[in-house]
Coordinates of C-alpha atoms and ligand atoms in Angstrom, one line a residue:
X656 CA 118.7 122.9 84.3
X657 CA 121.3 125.6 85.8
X658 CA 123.5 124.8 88.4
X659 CA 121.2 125.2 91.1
X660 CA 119.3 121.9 90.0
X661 CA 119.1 119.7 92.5
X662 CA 120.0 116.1 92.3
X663 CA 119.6 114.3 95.5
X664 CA 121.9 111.0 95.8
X665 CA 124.0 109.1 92.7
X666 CA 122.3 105.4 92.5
X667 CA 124.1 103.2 95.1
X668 CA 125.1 99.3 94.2
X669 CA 123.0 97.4 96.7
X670 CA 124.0 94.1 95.1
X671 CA 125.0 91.7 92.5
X672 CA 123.1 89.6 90.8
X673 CA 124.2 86.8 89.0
X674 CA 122.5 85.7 85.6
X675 CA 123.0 82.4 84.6
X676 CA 122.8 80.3 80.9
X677 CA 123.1 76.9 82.2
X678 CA 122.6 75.7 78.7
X679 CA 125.8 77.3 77.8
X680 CA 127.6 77.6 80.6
X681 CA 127.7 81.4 80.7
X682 CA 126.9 83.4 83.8
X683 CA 127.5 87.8 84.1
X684 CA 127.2 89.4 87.0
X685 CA 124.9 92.7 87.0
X686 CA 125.1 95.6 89.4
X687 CA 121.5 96.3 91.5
X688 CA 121.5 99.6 91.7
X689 CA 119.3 101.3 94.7
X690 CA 117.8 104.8 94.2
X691 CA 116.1 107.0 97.3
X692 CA 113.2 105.4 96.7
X693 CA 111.4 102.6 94.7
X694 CA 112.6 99.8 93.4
X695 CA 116.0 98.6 92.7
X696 CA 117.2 98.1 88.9
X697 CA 119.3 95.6 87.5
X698 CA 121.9 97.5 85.3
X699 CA 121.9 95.7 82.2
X700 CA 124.3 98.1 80.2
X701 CA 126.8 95.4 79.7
X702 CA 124.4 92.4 79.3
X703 CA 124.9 92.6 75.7
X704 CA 128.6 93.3 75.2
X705 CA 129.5 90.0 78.1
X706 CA 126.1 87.9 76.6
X707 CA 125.8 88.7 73.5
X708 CA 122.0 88.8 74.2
X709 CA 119.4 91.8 74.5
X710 CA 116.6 91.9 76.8
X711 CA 113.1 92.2 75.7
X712 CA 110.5 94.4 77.0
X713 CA 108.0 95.8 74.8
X714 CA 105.8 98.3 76.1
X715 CA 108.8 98.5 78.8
X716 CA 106.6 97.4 81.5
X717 CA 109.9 96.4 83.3
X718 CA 112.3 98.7 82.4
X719 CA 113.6 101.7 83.7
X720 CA 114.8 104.4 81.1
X721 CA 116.7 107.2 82.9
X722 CA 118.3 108.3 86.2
X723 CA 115.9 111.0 87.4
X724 CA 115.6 113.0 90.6
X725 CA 112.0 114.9 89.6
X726 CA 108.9 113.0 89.9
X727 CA 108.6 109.8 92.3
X728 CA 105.4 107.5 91.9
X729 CA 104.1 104.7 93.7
X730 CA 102.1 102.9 92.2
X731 CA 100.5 100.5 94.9
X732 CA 100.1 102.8 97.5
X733 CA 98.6 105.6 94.9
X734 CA 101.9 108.2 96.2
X735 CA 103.1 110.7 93.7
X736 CA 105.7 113.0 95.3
X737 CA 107.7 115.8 93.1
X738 CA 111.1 116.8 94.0
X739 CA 109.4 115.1 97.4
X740 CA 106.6 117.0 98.0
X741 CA 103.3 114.9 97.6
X742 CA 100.9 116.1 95.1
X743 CA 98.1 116.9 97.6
X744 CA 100.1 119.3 99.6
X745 CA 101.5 121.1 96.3
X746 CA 97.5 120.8 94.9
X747 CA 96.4 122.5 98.3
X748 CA 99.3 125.1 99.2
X749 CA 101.2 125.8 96.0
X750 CA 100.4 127.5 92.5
X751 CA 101.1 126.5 89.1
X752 CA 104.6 129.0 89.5
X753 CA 105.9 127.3 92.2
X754 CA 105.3 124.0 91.1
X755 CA 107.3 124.9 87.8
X756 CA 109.9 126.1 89.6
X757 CA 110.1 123.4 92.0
X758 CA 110.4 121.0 88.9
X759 CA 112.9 122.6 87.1
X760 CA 115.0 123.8 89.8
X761 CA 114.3 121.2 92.6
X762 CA 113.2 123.5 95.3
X763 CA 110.5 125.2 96.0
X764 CA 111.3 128.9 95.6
X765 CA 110.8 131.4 98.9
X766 CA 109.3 134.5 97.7
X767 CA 112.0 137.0 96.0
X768 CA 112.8 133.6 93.8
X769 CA 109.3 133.1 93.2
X770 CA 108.8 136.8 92.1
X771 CA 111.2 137.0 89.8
X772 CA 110.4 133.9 88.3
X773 CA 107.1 134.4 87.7
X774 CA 107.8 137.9 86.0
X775 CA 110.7 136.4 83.8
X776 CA 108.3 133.7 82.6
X777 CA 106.0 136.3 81.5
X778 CA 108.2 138.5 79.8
X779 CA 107.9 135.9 77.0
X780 CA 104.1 135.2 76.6
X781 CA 104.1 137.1 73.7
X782 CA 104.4 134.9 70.4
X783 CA 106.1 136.1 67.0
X784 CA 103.5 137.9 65.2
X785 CA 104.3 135.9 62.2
X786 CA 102.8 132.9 63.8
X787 CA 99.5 134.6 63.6
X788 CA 99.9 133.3 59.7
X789 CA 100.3 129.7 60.6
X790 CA 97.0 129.5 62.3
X791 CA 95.3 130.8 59.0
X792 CA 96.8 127.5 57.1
X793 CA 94.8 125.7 59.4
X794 CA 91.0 124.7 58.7
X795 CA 88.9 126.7 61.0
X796 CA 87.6 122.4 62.3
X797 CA 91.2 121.7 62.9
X798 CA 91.7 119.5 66.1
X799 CA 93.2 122.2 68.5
X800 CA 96.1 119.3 69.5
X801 CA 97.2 119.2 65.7
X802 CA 97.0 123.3 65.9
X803 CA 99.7 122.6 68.9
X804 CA 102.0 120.5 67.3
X805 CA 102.4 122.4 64.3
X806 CA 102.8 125.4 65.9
X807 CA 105.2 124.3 68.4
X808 CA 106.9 122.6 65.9
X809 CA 107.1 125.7 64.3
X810 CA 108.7 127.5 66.7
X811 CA 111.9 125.6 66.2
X812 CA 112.2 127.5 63.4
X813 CA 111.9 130.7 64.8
X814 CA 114.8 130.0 67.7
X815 CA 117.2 127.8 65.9
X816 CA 120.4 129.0 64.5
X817 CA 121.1 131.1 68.2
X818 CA 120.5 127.7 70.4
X819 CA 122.9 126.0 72.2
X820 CA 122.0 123.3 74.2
X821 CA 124.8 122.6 76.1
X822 CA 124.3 126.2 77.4
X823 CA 122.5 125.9 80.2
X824 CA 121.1 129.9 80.5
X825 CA 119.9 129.1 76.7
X826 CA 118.1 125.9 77.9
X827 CA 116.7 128.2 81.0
X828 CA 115.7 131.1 78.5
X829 CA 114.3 128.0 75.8
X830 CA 112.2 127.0 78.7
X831 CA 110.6 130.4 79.7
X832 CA 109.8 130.5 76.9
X833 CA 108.1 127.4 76.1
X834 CA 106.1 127.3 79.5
X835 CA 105.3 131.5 78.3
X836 CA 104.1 130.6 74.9
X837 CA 102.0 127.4 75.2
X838 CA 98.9 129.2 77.0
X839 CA 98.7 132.2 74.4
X840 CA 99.4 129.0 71.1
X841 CA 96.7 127.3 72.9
X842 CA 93.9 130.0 73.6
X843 CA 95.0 131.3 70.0
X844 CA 93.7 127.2 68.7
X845 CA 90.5 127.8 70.1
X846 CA 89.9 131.6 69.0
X847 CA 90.7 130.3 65.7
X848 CA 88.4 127.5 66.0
X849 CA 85.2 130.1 66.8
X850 CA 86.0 132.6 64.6
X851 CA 87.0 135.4 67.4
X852 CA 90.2 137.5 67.5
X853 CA 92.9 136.9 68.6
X854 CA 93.3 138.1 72.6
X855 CA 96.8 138.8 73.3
X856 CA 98.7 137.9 77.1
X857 CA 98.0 139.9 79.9
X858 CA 101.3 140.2 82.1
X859 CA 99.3 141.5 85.1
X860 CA 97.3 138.8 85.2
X861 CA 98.7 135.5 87.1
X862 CA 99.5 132.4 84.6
X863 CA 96.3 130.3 85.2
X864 CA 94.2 134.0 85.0
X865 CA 96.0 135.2 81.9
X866 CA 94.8 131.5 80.2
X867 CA 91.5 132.0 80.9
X868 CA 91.6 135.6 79.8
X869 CA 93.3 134.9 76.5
X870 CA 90.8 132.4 76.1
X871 CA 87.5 134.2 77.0
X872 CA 87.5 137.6 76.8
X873 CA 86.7 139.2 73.2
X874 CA 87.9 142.9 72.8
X875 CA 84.4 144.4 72.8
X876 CA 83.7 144.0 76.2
X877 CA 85.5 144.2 79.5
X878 CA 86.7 140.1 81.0
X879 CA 86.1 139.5 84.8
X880 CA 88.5 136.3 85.5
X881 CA 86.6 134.8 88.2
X882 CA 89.4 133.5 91.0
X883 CA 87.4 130.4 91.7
X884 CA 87.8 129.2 88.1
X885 CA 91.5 130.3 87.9
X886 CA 92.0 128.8 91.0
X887 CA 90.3 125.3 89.5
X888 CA 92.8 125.9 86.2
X889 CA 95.9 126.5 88.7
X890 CA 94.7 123.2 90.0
X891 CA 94.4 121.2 87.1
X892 CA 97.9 122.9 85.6
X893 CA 99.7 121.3 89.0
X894 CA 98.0 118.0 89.1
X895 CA 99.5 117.5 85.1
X896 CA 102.5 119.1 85.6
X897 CA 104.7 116.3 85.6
X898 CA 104.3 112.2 85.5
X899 CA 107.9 110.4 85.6
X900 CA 108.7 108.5 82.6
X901 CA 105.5 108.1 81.2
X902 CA 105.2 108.0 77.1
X903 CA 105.3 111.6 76.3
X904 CA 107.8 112.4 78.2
X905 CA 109.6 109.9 77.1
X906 CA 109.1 110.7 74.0
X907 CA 110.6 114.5 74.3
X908 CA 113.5 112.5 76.0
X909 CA 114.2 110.3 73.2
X910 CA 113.7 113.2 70.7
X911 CA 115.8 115.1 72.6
X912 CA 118.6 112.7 73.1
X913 CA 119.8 112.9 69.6
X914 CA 120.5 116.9 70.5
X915 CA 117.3 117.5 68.5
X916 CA 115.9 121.4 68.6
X917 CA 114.1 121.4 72.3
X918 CA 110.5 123.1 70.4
X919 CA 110.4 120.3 68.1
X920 CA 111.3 118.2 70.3
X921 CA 108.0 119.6 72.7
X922 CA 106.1 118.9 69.1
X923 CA 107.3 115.3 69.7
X924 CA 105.7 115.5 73.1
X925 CA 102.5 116.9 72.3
X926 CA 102.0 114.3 69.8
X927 CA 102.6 111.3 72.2
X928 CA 100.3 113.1 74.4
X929 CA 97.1 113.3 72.5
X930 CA 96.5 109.6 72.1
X931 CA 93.5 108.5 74.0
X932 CA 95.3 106.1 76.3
X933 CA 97.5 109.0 77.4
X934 CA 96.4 112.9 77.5
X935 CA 93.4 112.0 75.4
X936 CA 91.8 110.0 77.5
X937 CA 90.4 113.5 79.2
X938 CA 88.0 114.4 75.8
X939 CA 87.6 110.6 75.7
X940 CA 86.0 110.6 79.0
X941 CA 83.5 113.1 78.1
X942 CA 82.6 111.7 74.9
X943 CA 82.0 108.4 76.6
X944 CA 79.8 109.9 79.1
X945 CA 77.8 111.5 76.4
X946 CA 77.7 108.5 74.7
X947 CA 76.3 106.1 78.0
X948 CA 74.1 109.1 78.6
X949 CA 71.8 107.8 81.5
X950 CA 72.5 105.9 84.6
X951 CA 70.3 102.8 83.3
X952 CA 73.1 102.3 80.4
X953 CA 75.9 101.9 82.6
X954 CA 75.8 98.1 83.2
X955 CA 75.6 97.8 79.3
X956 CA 79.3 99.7 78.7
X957 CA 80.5 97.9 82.0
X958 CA 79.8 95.0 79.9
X959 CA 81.9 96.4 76.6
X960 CA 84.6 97.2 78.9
X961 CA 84.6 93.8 80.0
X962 CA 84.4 92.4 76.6
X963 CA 87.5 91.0 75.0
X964 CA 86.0 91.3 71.4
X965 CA 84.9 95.1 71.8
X966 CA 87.9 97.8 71.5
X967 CA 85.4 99.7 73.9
X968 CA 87.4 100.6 77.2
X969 CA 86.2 102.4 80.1
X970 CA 87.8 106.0 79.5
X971 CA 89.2 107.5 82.8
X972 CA 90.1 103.8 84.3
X973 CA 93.4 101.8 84.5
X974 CA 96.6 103.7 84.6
X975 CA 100.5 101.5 84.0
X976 CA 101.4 102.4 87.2
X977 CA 99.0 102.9 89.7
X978 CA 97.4 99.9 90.8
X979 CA 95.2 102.0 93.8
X980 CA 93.3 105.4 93.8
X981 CA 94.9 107.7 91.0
X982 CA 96.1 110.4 93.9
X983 CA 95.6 113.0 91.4
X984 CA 92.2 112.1 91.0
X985 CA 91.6 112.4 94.3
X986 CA 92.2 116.1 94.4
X987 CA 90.6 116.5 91.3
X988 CA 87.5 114.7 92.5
X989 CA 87.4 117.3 95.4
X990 CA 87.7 120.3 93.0
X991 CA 85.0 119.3 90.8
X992 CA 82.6 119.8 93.4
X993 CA 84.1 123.0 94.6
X994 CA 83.7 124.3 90.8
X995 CA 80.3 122.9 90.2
X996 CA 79.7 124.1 93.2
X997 CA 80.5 127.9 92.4
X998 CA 78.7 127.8 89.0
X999 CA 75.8 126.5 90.6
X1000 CA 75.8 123.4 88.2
X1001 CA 75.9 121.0 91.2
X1002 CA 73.0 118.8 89.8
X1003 CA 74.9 118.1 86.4
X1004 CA 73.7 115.1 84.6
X1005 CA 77.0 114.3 83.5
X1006 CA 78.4 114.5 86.7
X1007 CA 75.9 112.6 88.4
X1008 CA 76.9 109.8 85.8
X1009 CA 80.6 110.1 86.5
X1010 CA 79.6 109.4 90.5
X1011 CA 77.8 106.3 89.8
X1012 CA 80.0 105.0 86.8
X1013 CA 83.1 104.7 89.6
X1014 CA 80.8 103.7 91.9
X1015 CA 79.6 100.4 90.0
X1016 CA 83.0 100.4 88.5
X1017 CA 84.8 99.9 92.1
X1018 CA 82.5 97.5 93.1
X1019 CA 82.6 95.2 89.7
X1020 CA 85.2 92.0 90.2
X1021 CA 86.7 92.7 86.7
X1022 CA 87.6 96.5 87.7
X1023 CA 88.2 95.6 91.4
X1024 CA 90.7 92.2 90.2
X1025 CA 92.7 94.2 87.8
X1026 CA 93.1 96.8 89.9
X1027 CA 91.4 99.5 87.9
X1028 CA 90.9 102.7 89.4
X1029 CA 89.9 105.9 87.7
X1030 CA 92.7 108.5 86.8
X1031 CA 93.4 112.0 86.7
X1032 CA 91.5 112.1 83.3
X1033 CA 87.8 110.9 84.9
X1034 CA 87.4 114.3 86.5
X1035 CA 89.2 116.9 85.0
X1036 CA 87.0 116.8 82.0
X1037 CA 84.1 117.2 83.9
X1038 CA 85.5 120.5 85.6
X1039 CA 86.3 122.0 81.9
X1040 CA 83.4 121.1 80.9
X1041 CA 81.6 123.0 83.8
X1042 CA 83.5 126.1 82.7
X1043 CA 82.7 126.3 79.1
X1044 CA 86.1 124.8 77.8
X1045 CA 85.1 122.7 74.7
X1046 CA 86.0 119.0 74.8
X1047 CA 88.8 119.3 71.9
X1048 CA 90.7 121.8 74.3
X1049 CA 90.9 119.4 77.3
X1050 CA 93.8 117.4 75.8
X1051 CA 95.8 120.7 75.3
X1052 CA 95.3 122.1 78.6
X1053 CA 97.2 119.0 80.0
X1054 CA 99.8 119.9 77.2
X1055 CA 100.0 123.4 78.2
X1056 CA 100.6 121.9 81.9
X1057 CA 102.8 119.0 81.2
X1058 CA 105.0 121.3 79.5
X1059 CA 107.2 122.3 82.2
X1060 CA 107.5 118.4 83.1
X1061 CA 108.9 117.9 79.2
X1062 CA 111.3 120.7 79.8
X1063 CA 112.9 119.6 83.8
X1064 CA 112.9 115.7 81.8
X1065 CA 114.7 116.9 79.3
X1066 CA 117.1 119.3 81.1
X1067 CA 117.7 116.6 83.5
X1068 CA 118.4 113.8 80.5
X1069 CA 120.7 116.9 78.8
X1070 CA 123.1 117.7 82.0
X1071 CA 122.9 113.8 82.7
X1072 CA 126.9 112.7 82.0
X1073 CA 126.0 109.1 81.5
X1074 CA 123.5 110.7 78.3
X1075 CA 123.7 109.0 75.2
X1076 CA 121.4 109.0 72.1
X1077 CA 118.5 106.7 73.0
X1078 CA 118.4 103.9 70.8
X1079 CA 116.1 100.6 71.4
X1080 CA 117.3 97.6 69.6
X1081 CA 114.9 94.6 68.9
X1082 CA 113.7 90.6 68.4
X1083 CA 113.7 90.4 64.7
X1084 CA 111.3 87.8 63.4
X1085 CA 111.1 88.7 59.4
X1086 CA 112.7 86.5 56.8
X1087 CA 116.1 86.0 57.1
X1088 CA 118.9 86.8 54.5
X1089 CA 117.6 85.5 51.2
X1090 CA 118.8 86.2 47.5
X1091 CA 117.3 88.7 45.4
X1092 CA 114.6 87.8 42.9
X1093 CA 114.5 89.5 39.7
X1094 CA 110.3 90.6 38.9
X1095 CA 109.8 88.3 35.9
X1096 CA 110.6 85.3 38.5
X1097 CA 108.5 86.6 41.2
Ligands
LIG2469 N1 88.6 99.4 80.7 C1 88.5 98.1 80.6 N2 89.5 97.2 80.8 C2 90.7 97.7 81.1 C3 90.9 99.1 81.1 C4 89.8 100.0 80.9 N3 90.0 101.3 81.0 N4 92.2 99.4 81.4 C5 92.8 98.2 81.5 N5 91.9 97.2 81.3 C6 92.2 95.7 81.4 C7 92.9 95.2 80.2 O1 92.0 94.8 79.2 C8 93.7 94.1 80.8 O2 92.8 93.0 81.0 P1 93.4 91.5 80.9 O3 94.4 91.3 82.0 O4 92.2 90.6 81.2 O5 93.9 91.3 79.5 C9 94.1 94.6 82.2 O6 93.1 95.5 82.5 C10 95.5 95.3 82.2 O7 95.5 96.3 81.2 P2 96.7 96.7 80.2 O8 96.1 97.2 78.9 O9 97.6 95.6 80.2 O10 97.3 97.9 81.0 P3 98.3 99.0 80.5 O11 99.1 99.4 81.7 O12 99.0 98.6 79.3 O13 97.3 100.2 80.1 C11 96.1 102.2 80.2 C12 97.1 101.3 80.9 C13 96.0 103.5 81.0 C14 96.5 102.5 78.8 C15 94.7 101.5 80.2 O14 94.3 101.2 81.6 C16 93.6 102.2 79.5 O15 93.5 102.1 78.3 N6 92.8 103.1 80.2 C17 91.8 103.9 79.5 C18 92.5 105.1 79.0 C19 92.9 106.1 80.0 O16 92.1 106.5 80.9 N7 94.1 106.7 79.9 C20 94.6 107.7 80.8 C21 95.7 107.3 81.6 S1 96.0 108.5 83.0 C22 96.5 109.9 82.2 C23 97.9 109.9 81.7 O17 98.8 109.7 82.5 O18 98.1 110.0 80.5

């Protein structure tokens, strides 16, 4: 992002590899390039210009998209390490601040950096007054997530003409801003929703605190944050914070890689994200638990799951990548009970439900063979639940969070020399070239 970003080793050639087309007689060597970790990558840049051929990779299950130096997952063993720090130890000892700063900036700050970060951040919590106005265009039912990406979207249009993106203090300032805004857009989604006023940022209040605030306290009466909760939002901000190349980000990258404005580009992001095999999957969870409702009907879903002819998945299982324990789940897991815990909701049906869904679920030979393990979105809904959130926020708390992981991505793609406008190409199967046919022949 500024020059202080750190990027660890350039990708060294381990190998060649040699592709062959015994057919036709044609064989290209590729380059095996070896990173810090992970697996190596065949570097198939000049496949096409020596082959004449594309490879073909749909849901790019083998393909990897971008040099990055952020967010390292293993899959297998259930590792997820940013900037090289694991998840749990960030989850236990860091906050939401540091973990943003250790993103974008690739170290974790000591405590003047840390300071003044956190204060620049909330210099910009405020949003544009005018904005209010957009909300009121909205019907009061509106799904908060399409209340996001409009109004992010919209923000483009209120730092445009002044941003350079090759600048890298503008990016910095652009994303301040962004990681400023998104709690006060989203708490403003849900007062809308209710009918309540407005609650504007409190810059005394930490980042997780001043979320709950703007989203609970009403200006009639005095608002208590209490630290356990904030401490469970802090939590839940770190653990979504950032997830490699997954489809969102991906998506803000791609957006971004045309030089797109970076708050639409965000939009672009938020969009990707709400889909229920992605960020969604959190509400989906809960509305799947609702809908099982007792421990009796489990076996009955376990069987939809299983069933090729029913759309109906298990909501919270199966992740691209990690074929073990979800690590963020883990944590999260461990924090639900501490939250229940604290609002003496311990003995919540729903939760209760969760416990033995895995439990059946980890013991079934369909889950068990495919490797399907429940994810970061199996709890989380479950603790915002616990704490009043409504289910149509869930989705936009991981957006608020994943927001700093959109902006390191896409600062990372932007200073990236080797950066070019991202652009898939494809197996055409449609007709080929055929003449025209005038309409009285057709
Ligand atoms: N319930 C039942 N079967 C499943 C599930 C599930 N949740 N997930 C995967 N499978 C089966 C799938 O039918 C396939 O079976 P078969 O090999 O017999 O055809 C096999 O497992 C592999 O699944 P896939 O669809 O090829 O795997 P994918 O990598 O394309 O999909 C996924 C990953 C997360 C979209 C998928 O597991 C899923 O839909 N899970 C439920 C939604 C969910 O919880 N999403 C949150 C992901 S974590 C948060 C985030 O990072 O966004």
């Amino acid at each position: 992002m500024s020059e202080s970003a750190s990027k660890i080793g350039a990708p060294e050639t381990s190998k060649i590899i040699t592709l062959t087309d015994t057919q036709n007689g044609l064989s290209v060597e590729l380059p095996v390039l070896s990173g810090t970790s992970g697996p190596n990558v065949i570097d198939i840049r000049r496949l096409y210009a020596e082959t004449g051929m594309f490879t073909y990779d749909p849901g790019f299950t083998s393909t990897g998209s971008a040099e990055s130096a952020i967010t390292f997952i293993d899959g297998e063993a259930g590792i997820l390490l940013h900037r090289g720090y694991s998840i749990e130890d960030l989850a236990e000892h860091s906050d939401f601040m540091d973990v943003s700063y250790l993103l974008l900036y690739g170290e974790l700050p000591n405590k003047p950096q840390r300071d003044k970060f956190a204060h620049d951040v909330s210099y910009h919590t405020m949003l544009h007054e005018q904005l209010t106005y957009f909300y009121r265009g909205f019907r009061r039912d509106a799904h908060p997530m399409a209340i996001m990406i409009g109004v992010v979207g919209a923000l483009s249009a209120f730092y445009h003409d002044s941003l350079d993106i090759n600048d890298a203090r503008q990016r910095e300032i652009t994303s301040y801003r962004l990681i400023a805004k998104m709690p006060t857009i989203a708490a403003m989604a849900y007062k809308y929703s209710i009918g309540q006023p407005f609650i504007y940022p409190r810059n005394d209040l930490n980042y997780a605190e001043n979320f709950l605030h703007m989203l609970f306290a009403v200006p009639a009466e005095e608002y208590d944050v209490n630290p356990v909760l904030a401490r469970a939002v802090d939590r839940i901000l770190i653990l979504h914070a950032d997830h490699e190349q997954n489809a969102s980000t991906s998506t803000v990258r791609l957006a971004g890689s045309s030089g797109a404005n970076p708050f639409a580009c965000i939009a672009a992001g938020i969009a990707s994200l709400w889909g229920p095999a992605h960020g969604g999957a959190n509400e989906a969870v809960l509305r799947m638990l609702e809908e099982i409702g007792s421990v009796e009907r489990i076996p009955e879903f376990l069987e939809r799951a299983k069933d090729k002819d029913d759309p109906f998945r298990l909501m919270g299982f199966g992740h691209r990548v990690y074929k073990n324990y979800d690590p963020r789940a883990s944590v999260m897991r461990t924090s639900a009970h501490e939250v229940l815990e604290e609002l003496g909701v311990q003995n919540e049906p729903l939760l209760k439900l969760a416990m033995e869904l895995e439990k059946i679920a980890l013991e079934d030979p369909y889950f068990v063979e495919r490797k399907l393990f429940p994810n970061v979105d199996f709890y989380s809904g479950i603790i915002l639940r616990a704490m009043g959130i409504p289910m149509d926020l869930f989705t936009v708390i991981f957006a608020v969070a994943r927001t700093v992981g959109w902006l390191a991505q896409w600062n990372e793609m932007i200073e990236d020399p080797s950066q070019k406008i991202g652009r898939p190409r494809q197996l055409y199967t449609g007709a080929p070239k055929r003449d025209y046919v005038s309409i009285d022949q057709r």
